[in-house]
């Protein structure tokens, strides 16, 4: 246990490189938008096509597509093709865990 604490301390002493800073800031930017939070929350347990997300969240399909493109560029969502339909699901377990913890925190405040 003590060895783990030492290693964590050494990692935290390192200066963050520009790419890491950019990815972290973009991830928080993604999570700062209520629509994107709603989409990720919906995708937590199940995959959906764009029209399924739009219907469930009562959003326009164009709005959902725009937000999914943003999330996909950050590798927070992925899709699989079945015929002409794209099914979206989350693609980053760490971010989904962080989102769930934040939602739980907000619900218990």
CSV table of N, CA and C in Angstrom, one decimal:
chain,number,residue,atom,x,y,z
A,1,UNK,N,0.8,-1.2,0.0
A,1,UNK,CA,0.0,0.0,0.0
A,1,UNK,C,0.9,1.2,0.0
A,2,UNK,N,1.9,1.3,0.8
A,2,UNK,CA,2.8,2.4,0.9
A,2,UNK,C,3.5,2.6,-0.4
A,3,UNK,N,3.9,1.5,-1.1
A,3,UNK,CA,4.6,1.6,-2.4
A,3,UNK,C,3.7,2.3,-3.4
A,4,UNK,N,2.4,1.9,-3.4
A,4,UNK,CA,1.4,2.5,-4.3
A,4,UNK,C,1.3,4.0,-4.1
A,5,UNK,N,1.3,4.4,-2.8
A,5,UNK,CA,1.2,5.9,-2.5
A,5,UNK,C,2.4,6.6,-3.1
A,6,UNK,N,3.6,6.0,-3.0
A,6,UNK,CA,4.8,6.6,-3.5
A,6,UNK,C,4.7,6.8,-5.0
A,7,UNK,N,4.3,5.7,-5.7
A,7,UNK,CA,4.2,5.8,-7.2
A,7,UNK,C,3.1,6.9,-7.6
A,8,UNK,N,2.0,7.0,-6.9
A,8,UNK,CA,1.0,8.0,-7.3
A,8,UNK,C,1.6,9.3,-7.1
A,9,UNK,N,2.3,9.5,-6.0
A,9,UNK,CA,3.0,10.8,-5.8
A,9,UNK,C,3.9,11.2,-6.9
A,10,UNK,N,4.7,10.3,-7.3
A,10,UNK,CA,5.7,10.5,-8.4
A,10,UNK,C,5.0,10.9,-9.7
A,11,UNK,N,3.9,10.2,-10.0
A,11,UNK,CA,3.1,10.5,-11.2
A,11,UNK,C,2.5,11.9,-11.1
A,12,UNK,N,2.1,12.3,-10.0
A,12,UNK,CA,1.4,13.6,-9.8
A,12,UNK,C,2.5,14.7,-9.9
A,13,UNK,N,3.8,14.4,-9.6
A,13,UNK,CA,4.8,15.4,-9.7
A,13,UNK,C,5.1,15.8,-11.1
A,14,UNK,N,4.8,15.0,-12.1
A,14,UNK,CA,5.2,15.2,-13.5
A,14,UNK,C,4.3,16.4,-14.0
A,15,UNK,N,4.9,17.2,-14.9
A,15,UNK,CA,4.1,18.2,-15.6
A,15,UNK,C,3.3,17.5,-16.7
A,16,UNK,N,2.1,18.0,-16.8
A,16,UNK,CA,1.2,17.4,-17.9
A,16,UNK,C,1.6,18.0,-19.2
A,17,UNK,N,1.7,17.1,-20.2
A,17,UNK,CA,2.0,17.6,-21.6
A,17,UNK,C,0.8,18.2,-22.2
A,18,UNK,N,1.1,18.9,-23.3
A,18,UNK,CA,0.0,19.7,-24.0
A,18,UNK,C,-1.1,18.8,-24.5
A,19,UNK,N,-0.8,17.6,-25.0
A,19,UNK,CA,-1.8,16.7,-25.5
A,19,UNK,C,-2.7,16.2,-24.4
A,20,UNK,N,-2.1,15.9,-23.3
A,20,UNK,CA,-2.9,15.4,-22.1
A,20,UNK,C,-3.8,16.5,-21.6
A,21,UNK,N,-3.3,17.7,-21.5
A,21,UNK,CA,-4.1,18.9,-21.1
A,21,UNK,C,-5.3,19.1,-22.0
A,22,UNK,N,-5.0,19.0,-23.3
A,22,UNK,CA,-6.1,19.2,-24.3
A,22,UNK,C,-7.2,18.2,-24.2
A,23,UNK,N,-6.8,16.9,-24.1
A,23,UNK,CA,-7.8,15.8,-24.0
A,23,UNK,C,-8.6,15.9,-22.7
A,24,UNK,N,-8.0,16.3,-21.6
A,24,UNK,CA,-8.7,16.4,-20.3
A,24,UNK,C,-9.7,17.6,-20.4
A,25,UNK,N,-9.2,18.7,-21.0
A,25,UNK,CA,-10.1,19.9,-21.1
A,25,UNK,C,-11.3,19.6,-22.1
A,26,UNK,N,-11.0,18.9,-23.1
A,26,UNK,CA,-12.1,18.5,-24.1
A,26,UNK,C,-13.1,17.6,-23.4
A,27,UNK,N,-12.6,16.7,-22.6
A,27,UNK,CA,-13.5,15.7,-22.0
A,27,UNK,C,-14.4,16.5,-21.0
A,28,UNK,N,-13.8,17.4,-20.2
A,28,UNK,CA,-14.7,18.2,-19.3
A,28,UNK,C,-15.6,19.1,-20.1
A,29,UNK,N,-15.2,19.6,-21.2
A,29,UNK,CA,-16.1,20.4,-22.1
A,29,UNK,C,-17.2,19.5,-22.5
A,30,UNK,N,-17.0,18.3,-22.9
A,30,UNK,CA,-18.0,17.4,-23.4
A,30,UNK,C,-19.0,17.2,-22.2
A,31,UNK,N,-18.5,17.0,-21.0
A,31,UNK,CA,-19.4,16.8,-19.9
A,31,UNK,C,-20.0,18.0,-19.3
A,32,UNK,N,-19.7,19.2,-19.9
A,32,UNK,CA,-20.3,20.4,-19.4
A,32,UNK,C,-21.6,20.8,-20.1
A,33,UNK,N,-22.0,20.0,-21.1
A,33,UNK,CA,-23.1,20.3,-21.9
A,33,UNK,C,-24.3,19.4,-21.4
A,34,UNK,N,-25.4,19.9,-21.0
A,34,UNK,CA,-26.6,19.1,-20.5
A,34,UNK,C,-27.0,18.1,-21.6
A,35,UNK,N,-27.1,18.5,-22.8
A,35,UNK,CA,-27.5,17.5,-23.9
A,35,UNK,C,-26.6,16.3,-24.0
A,36,UNK,N,-25.3,16.6,-24.0
A,36,UNK,CA,-24.3,15.5,-24.1
A,36,UNK,C,-24.4,14.6,-22.8
A,37,UNK,N,-24.6,15.2,-21.7
A,37,UNK,CA,-24.7,14.4,-20.4
A,37,UNK,C,-25.9,13.5,-20.6
A,38,UNK,N,-27.0,14.0,-21.1
A,38,UNK,CA,-28.3,13.2,-21.2
A,38,UNK,C,-28.0,12.1,-22.2
A,39,UNK,N,-27.3,12.3,-23.3
A,39,UNK,CA,-27.0,11.3,-24.3
A,39,UNK,C,-26.1,10.2,-23.7
A,40,UNK,N,-25.1,10.6,-23.0
A,40,UNK,CA,-24.2,9.6,-22.4
A,40,UNK,C,-24.9,8.8,-21.3
A,41,UNK,N,-25.7,9.5,-20.5
A,41,UNK,CA,-26.5,8.8,-19.5
A,41,UNK,C,-27.4,7.8,-20.1
A,42,UNK,N,-28.1,8.1,-21.2
A,42,UNK,CA,-28.9,7.2,-21.9
A,42,UNK,C,-28.1,6.0,-22.4
A,43,UNK,N,-26.9,6.2,-22.9
A,43,UNK,CA,-26.1,5.1,-23.5
A,43,UNK,C,-25.4,4.3,-22.4
A,44,UNK,N,-25.6,4.6,-21.2
A,44,UNK,CA,-24.8,4.0,-20.1
A,44,UNK,C,-25.0,2.4,-20.1
A,45,UNK,N,-26.3,2.0,-20.3
A,45,UNK,CA,-26.5,0.6,-20.3
A,45,UNK,C,-27.0,-0.1,-21.6
A,46,UNK,N,-27.3,0.7,-22.6
A,46,UNK,CA,-27.8,0.2,-23.8
A,46,UNK,C,-27.4,1.0,-25.0
A,47,UNK,N,-27.3,0.4,-26.2
A,47,UNK,CA,-27.0,1.1,-27.4
A,47,UNK,C,-28.3,1.6,-28.0
A,48,UNK,N,-28.2,2.7,-28.8
A,48,UNK,CA,-29.4,3.2,-29.4
A,48,UNK,C,-29.0,3.8,-30.8
A,49,UNK,N,-29.9,3.7,-31.8
A,49,UNK,CA,-29.7,4.4,-33.0
A,49,UNK,C,-30.0,5.9,-32.8
A,50,UNK,N,-29.6,6.8,-33.7
A,50,UNK,CA,-29.8,8.2,-33.6
A,50,UNK,C,-31.3,8.5,-33.3
A,51,UNK,N,-32.2,7.9,-34.1
A,51,UNK,CA,-33.6,8.3,-33.9
A,51,UNK,C,-34.1,7.8,-32.5
A,52,UNK,N,-33.6,6.7,-32.0
A,52,UNK,CA,-33.9,6.2,-30.7
A,52,UNK,C,-33.5,7.2,-29.6
A,53,UNK,N,-32.3,7.7,-29.8
A,53,UNK,CA,-31.8,8.7,-28.8
A,53,UNK,C,-32.7,9.9,-28.9
A,54,UNK,N,-33.0,10.4,-30.1
A,54,UNK,CA,-33.8,11.6,-30.3
A,54,UNK,C,-35.2,11.4,-29.6
A,55,UNK,N,-35.8,10.2,-29.9
A,55,UNK,CA,-37.2,10.0,-29.3
A,55,UNK,C,-37.1,9.9,-27.8
A,56,UNK,N,-36.2,9.2,-27.2
A,56,UNK,CA,-36.1,9.0,-25.8
A,56,UNK,C,-35.8,10.4,-25.1
A,57,UNK,N,-35.0,11.2,-25.7
A,57,UNK,CA,-34.7,12.5,-25.0
A,57,UNK,C,-35.5,13.7,-25.6
A,58,UNK,N,-36.4,13.4,-26.5
A,58,UNK,CA,-37.3,14.4,-27.1
A,58,UNK,C,-36.4,15.6,-27.6
A,59,UNK,N,-35.5,15.2,-28.5
A,59,UNK,CA,-34.6,16.1,-29.2
A,59,UNK,C,-34.7,15.9,-30.7
A,60,UNK,N,-34.4,16.9,-31.4
A,60,UNK,CA,-34.3,16.8,-32.9
A,60,UNK,C,-33.2,15.9,-33.3
A,61,UNK,N,-33.4,15.1,-34.3
A,61,UNK,CA,-32.4,14.1,-34.8
A,61,UNK,C,-31.1,14.9,-35.2
A,62,UNK,N,-31.2,16.1,-35.8
A,62,UNK,CA,-30.0,16.8,-36.2
A,62,UNK,C,-29.2,17.2,-34.9
A,63,UNK,N,-29.9,17.6,-33.9
A,63,UNK,CA,-29.2,17.9,-32.6
A,63,UNK,C,-28.5,16.7,-32.1
A,64,UNK,N,-29.1,15.6,-32.1
A,64,UNK,CA,-28.5,14.4,-31.6
A,64,UNK,C,-27.3,14.0,-32.4
A,65,UNK,N,-27.4,14.1,-33.8
A,65,UNK,CA,-26.3,13.8,-34.7
A,65,UNK,C,-25.1,14.7,-34.4
A,66,UNK,N,-25.4,16.0,-34.2
A,66,UNK,CA,-24.3,16.9,-34.0
A,66,UNK,C,-23.6,16.6,-32.7
A,67,UNK,N,-24.3,16.3,-31.6
A,67,UNK,CA,-23.7,16.0,-30.3
A,67,UNK,C,-22.9,14.6,-30.4
A,68,UNK,N,-23.5,13.7,-31.1
A,68,UNK,CA,-22.8,12.4,-31.2
A,68,UNK,C,-21.5,12.5,-32.0
A,69,UNK,N,-21.5,13.4,-33.0
A,69,UNK,CA,-20.2,13.6,-33.8
A,69,UNK,C,-19.1,14.2,-32.8
A,70,UNK,N,-19.6,15.2,-32.0
A,70,UNK,CA,-18.6,15.8,-31.0
A,70,UNK,C,-18.1,14.7,-30.0
A,71,UNK,N,-19.0,13.8,-29.5
A,71,UNK,CA,-18.6,12.8,-28.6
A,71,UNK,C,-17.8,11.7,-29.2
A,72,UNK,N,-18.1,11.4,-30.5
A,72,UNK,CA,-17.3,10.4,-31.2
A,72,UNK,C,-15.9,10.9,-31.5
A,73,UNK,N,-15.7,12.2,-31.8
A,73,UNK,CA,-14.4,12.7,-32.0
A,73,UNK,C,-13.5,12.6,-30.8
A,74,UNK,N,-14.1,12.6,-29.6
A,74,UNK,CA,-13.4,12.5,-28.4
A,74,UNK,C,-13.3,11.1,-27.9
A,75,UNK,N,-13.8,10.1,-28.7
A,75,UNK,CA,-13.8,8.7,-28.4
A,75,UNK,C,-14.6,8.4,-27.2
A,76,UNK,N,-15.7,9.2,-26.9
A,76,UNK,CA,-16.5,8.9,-25.8
A,76,UNK,C,-17.7,8.0,-26.2
A,77,UNK,N,-18.0,8.0,-27.5
A,77,UNK,CA,-19.0,7.1,-28.0
A,77,UNK,C,-18.5,6.4,-29.2
A,78,UNK,N,-19.0,5.3,-29.6
A,78,UNK,CA,-18.7,4.5,-30.8
A,78,UNK,C,-20.0,4.1,-31.4
A,79,UNK,N,-19.8,3.5,-32.6
A,79,UNK,CA,-21.0,3.0,-33.2
A,79,UNK,C,-20.7,1.7,-34.0
A,80,UNK,N,-21.8,1.0,-34.2
A,80,UNK,CA,-21.7,-0.2,-35.1
A,80,UNK,C,-22.8,-0.1,-36.1
A,81,UNK,N,-22.5,-0.6,-37.3
A,81,UNK,CA,-23.5,-0.5,-38.4
A,81,UNK,C,-24.3,-1.8,-38.5
A,82,UNK,N,-25.6,-1.7,-38.6
A,82,UNK,CA,-26.4,-2.8,-38.9
A,82,UNK,C,-27.3,-2.4,-40.1
A,83,UNK,N,-27.0,-2.9,-41.2
A,83,UNK,CA,-27.7,-2.4,-42.4
A,83,UNK,C,-27.4,-1.0,-42.7
A,84,UNK,N,-28.4,-0.1,-42.7
A,84,UNK,CA,-28.2,1.3,-42.9
A,84,UNK,C,-28.3,2.1,-41.6
A,85,UNK,N,-28.5,1.3,-40.5
A,85,UNK,CA,-28.6,2.0,-39.2
A,85,UNK,C,-27.3,1.9,-38.4
A,86,UNK,N,-27.0,3.1,-37.7
A,86,UNK,CA,-25.9,3.1,-36.8
A,86,UNK,C,-26.4,3.1,-35.4
A,87,UNK,N,-25.8,2.1,-34.6
A,87,UNK,CA,-26.2,2.0,-33.2
A,87,UNK,C,-25.0,2.5,-32.4
A,88,UNK,N,-25.3,3.5,-31.5
A,88,UNK,CA,-24.3,4.2,-30.7
A,88,UNK,C,-24.3,3.6,-29.3
A,89,UNK,N,-23.1,3.5,-28.7
A,89,UNK,CA,-22.9,3.1,-27.4
A,89,UNK,C,-21.7,3.9,-26.8
A,90,UNK,N,-21.5,3.9,-25.5
A,90,UNK,CA,-20.4,4.6,-24.9
A,90,UNK,C,-19.1,3.8,-25.2
A,91,UNK,N,-18.0,4.6,-25.2
A,91,UNK,CA,-16.7,4.0,-25.6
A,91,UNK,C,-15.6,4.3,-24.6
A,92,UNK,N,-15.9,4.8,-23.4
A,92,UNK,CA,-14.9,5.1,-22.4
A,92,UNK,C,-15.4,4.8,-21.1
A,93,UNK,N,-15.1,3.7,-20.5
A,93,UNK,CA,-15.6,3.2,-19.2
A,93,UNK,C,-15.2,4.2,-18.1
A,94,UNK,N,-14.0,4.8,-18.2
A,94,UNK,CA,-13.5,5.7,-17.2
A,94,UNK,C,-14.4,7.0,-17.1
A,95,UNK,N,-14.7,7.5,-18.3
A,95,UNK,CA,-15.5,8.7,-18.3
A,95,UNK,C,-16.9,8.4,-17.9
A,96,UNK,N,-17.4,7.2,-18.3
A,96,UNK,CA,-18.8,6.9,-17.8
A,96,UNK,C,-18.8,6.7,-16.3
A,97,UNK,N,-17.8,6.1,-15.7
A,97,UNK,CA,-17.7,6.0,-14.3
A,97,UNK,C,-17.7,7.4,-13.6
A,98,UNK,N,-16.9,8.3,-14.2
A,98,UNK,CA,-16.8,9.6,-13.6
A,98,UNK,C,-18.2,10.3,-13.7
A,99,UNK,N,-18.9,10.1,-14.8
A,99,UNK,CA,-20.2,10.7,-15.0
A,99,UNK,C,-21.2,10.2,-14.0
A,100,UNK,N,-21.2,8.9,-13.8
A,100,UNK,CA,-22.1,8.2,-12.8
A,100,UNK,C,-21.8,8.7,-11.4
A,101,UNK,N,-20.5,8.8,-11.1
A,101,UNK,CA,-20.2,9.3,-9.7
A,101,UNK,C,-20.6,10.8,-9.6
A,102,UNK,N,-20.5,11.6,-10.6
A,102,UNK,CA,-20.9,13.0,-10.5
A,102,UNK,C,-22.4,13.1,-10.4
A,103,UNK,N,-23.2,12.3,-11.1
A,103,UNK,CA,-24.6,12.2,-11.0
A,103,UNK,C,-25.0,11.8,-9.6
A,104,UNK,N,-24.4,10.7,-9.1
A,104,UNK,CA,-24.7,10.3,-7.8
A,104,UNK,C,-24.4,11.3,-6.7
A,105,UNK,N,-23.3,12.1,-6.9
A,105,UNK,CA,-23.0,13.2,-6.0
A,105,UNK,C,-24.1,14.2,-6.0
A,106,UNK,N,-24.5,14.6,-7.2
A,106,UNK,CA,-25.5,15.6,-7.4
A,106,UNK,C,-26.9,15.2,-6.8
A,107,UNK,N,-27.2,13.9,-6.9
A,107,UNK,CA,-28.4,13.4,-6.3
A,107,UNK,C,-28.4,13.3,-4.8
A,108,UNK,N,-27.2,13.3,-4.2
A,108,UNK,CA,-27.1,13.2,-2.8
A,108,UNK,C,-26.9,14.5,-2.1
A,109,UNK,N,-26.8,15.5,-2.8
A,109,UNK,CA,-26.5,16.9,-2.3
A,109,UNK,C,-27.7,17.5,-1.7
